[in-house]
Coordinates of C-alpha atoms in Angstrom, one line a residue:
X1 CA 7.6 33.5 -39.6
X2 CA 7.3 29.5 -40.2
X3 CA 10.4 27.6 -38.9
X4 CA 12.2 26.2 -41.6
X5 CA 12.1 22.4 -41.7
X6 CA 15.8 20.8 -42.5
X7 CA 16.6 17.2 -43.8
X8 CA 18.4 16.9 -40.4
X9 CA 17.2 13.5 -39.0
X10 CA 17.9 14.8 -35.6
X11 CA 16.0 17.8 -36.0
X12 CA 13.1 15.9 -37.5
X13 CA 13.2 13.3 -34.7
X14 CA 12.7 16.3 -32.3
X15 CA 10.3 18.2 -33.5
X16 CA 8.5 14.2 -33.5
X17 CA 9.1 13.8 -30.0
X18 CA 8.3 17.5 -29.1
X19 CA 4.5 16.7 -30.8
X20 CA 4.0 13.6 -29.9
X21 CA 4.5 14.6 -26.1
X22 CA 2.5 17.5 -27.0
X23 CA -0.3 15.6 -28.0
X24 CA -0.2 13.4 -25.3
X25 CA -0.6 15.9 -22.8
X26 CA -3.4 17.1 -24.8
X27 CA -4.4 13.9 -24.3
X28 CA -4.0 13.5 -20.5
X29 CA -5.5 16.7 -20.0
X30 CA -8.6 15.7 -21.2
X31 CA -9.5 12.8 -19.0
X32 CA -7.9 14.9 -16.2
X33 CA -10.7 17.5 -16.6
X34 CA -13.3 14.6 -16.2
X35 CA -13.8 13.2 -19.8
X36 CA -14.5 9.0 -19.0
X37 CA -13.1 6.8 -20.4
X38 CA -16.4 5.0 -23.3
X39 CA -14.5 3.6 -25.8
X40 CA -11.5 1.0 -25.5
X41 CA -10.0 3.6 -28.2
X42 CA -9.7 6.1 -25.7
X43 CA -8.0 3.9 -23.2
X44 CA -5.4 2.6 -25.9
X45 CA -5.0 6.1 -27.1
X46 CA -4.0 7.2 -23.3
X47 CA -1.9 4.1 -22.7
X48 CA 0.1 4.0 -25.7
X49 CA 0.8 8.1 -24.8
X50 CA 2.2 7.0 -21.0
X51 CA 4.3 4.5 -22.1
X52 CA 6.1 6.0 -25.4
X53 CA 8.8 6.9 -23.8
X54 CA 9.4 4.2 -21.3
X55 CA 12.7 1.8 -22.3
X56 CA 11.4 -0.7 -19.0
X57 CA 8.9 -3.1 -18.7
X58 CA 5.7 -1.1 -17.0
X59 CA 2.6 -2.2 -14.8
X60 CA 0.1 0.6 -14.7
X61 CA -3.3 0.7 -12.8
X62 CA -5.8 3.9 -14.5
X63 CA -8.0 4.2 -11.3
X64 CA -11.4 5.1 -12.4
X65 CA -14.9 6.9 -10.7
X66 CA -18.3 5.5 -11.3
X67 CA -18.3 7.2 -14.7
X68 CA -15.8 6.2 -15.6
X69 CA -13.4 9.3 -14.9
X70 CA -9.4 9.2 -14.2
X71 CA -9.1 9.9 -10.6
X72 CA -5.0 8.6 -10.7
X73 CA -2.8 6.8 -13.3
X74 CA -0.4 4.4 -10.9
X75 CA 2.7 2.8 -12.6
X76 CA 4.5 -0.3 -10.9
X77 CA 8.1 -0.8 -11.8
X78 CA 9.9 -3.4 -14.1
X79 CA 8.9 -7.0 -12.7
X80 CA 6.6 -6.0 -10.0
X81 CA 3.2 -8.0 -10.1
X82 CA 0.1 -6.5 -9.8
X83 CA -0.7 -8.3 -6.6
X84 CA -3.9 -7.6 -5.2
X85 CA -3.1 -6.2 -1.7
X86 CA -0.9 -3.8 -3.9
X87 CA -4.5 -3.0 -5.8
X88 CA -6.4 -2.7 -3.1
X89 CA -4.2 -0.1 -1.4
X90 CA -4.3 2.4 -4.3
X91 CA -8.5 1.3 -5.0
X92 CA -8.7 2.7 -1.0
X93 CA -6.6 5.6 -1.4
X94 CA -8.9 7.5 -3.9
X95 CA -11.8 5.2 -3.7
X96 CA -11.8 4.4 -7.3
X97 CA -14.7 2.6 -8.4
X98 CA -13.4 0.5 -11.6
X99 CA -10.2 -0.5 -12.9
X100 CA -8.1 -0.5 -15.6
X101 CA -4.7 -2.5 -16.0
X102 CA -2.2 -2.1 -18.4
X103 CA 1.1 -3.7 -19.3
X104 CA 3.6 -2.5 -21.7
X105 CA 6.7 -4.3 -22.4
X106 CA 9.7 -2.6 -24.6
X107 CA 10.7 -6.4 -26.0
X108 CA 7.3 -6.6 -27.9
X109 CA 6.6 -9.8 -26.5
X110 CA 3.1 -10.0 -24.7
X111 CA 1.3 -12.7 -24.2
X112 CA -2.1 -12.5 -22.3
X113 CA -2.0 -16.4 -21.5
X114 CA 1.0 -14.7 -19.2
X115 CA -0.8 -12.6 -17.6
X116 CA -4.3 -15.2 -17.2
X117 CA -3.7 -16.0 -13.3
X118 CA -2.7 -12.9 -12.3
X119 CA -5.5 -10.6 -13.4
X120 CA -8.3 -13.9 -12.8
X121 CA -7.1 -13.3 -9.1
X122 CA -7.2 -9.7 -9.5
X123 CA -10.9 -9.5 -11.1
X124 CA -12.0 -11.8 -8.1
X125 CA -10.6 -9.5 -5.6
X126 CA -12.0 -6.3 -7.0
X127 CA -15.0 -7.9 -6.9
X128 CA -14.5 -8.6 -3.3
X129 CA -14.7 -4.9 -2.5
X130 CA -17.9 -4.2 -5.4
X131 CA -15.0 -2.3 -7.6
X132 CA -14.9 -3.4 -11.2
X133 CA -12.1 -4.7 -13.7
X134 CA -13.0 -3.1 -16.9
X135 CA -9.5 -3.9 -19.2
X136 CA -6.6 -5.0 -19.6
X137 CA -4.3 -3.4 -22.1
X138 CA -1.1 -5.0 -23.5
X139 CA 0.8 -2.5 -25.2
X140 CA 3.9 -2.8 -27.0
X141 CA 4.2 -1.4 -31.0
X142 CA 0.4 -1.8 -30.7
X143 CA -2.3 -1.8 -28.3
X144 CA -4.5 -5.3 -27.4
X145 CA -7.7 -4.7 -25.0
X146 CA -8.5 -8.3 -23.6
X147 CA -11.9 -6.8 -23.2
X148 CA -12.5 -6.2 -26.7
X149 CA -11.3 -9.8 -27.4
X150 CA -13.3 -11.1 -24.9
X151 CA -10.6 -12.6 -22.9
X152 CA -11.4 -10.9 -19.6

């Protein structure tokens, strides 16, 4: 027996969230079972899934294998920079060998100018330790990879 959909904006709003979280785990799931990450549409399709819910401003690291596989997915919270000792720490912990950062920001206002200093400092210290900074994903109502736009 099929459920029976109502006009109820509440109920419809549910049954959204209920699918969308769905499909993110689906999502998650995937990558967690050793798909890499190929495509900067993968990586936006995972990032926009972590942060739909979040109402705060979000620093997240996806700590990668040498394919390209999600070892971890670290979130920082609201206004905590992505400083590179902070980096290193979680690169050492599962021996990740790339990187990618993501920002997401509920006011819809990222800039990557912004973010410039912080992630040239971070590139150079990855580098340091032979680990790789692949992206960098702004995400608010949509996904931006600087990698795509050449900006990284």
């Amino acid at each position: 027996m099929h459920k029976q959909i109502t006009s109820d904006k509440s109920a419809e709003f549910n049954s959204e969230r209920e699918l969308l979280d769905k499909a993110y785990l689906l999502i998650q799931s995937r990558f967690k079972q050793g798909e890499g990450f190929t495509e900067p549409s993968m990586v936006k399709e995972f990032v926009q899934g972590s942060y739909q819910q979040c109402s705060t401003e979000v620093a997240g690291l996806l700590l990668l294998d040498s394919q390209h596989r999600l070892i971890d997915n670290v979130e920082f919270e609201e206004g905590e920079e992505l400083a590179a000792s902070m980096v290193y720490r979680e690169v050492l912990k599962v021996n990740a060998a790339a990187v990618i950062v993501s920002y997401f920001s509920p006011s819809k206002e990222l800039n990557h100018s912004d973010k410039e200093h912080e992630l040239s400092t971070l590139k150079s210290a990855l580098n340091l330790i032979d680990v790789s900074l692949l992206d960098c994903m702004l995400v608010t109502d949509e996904v931006v990879s600087l990698a795509e736009r050449g900006l990284l």
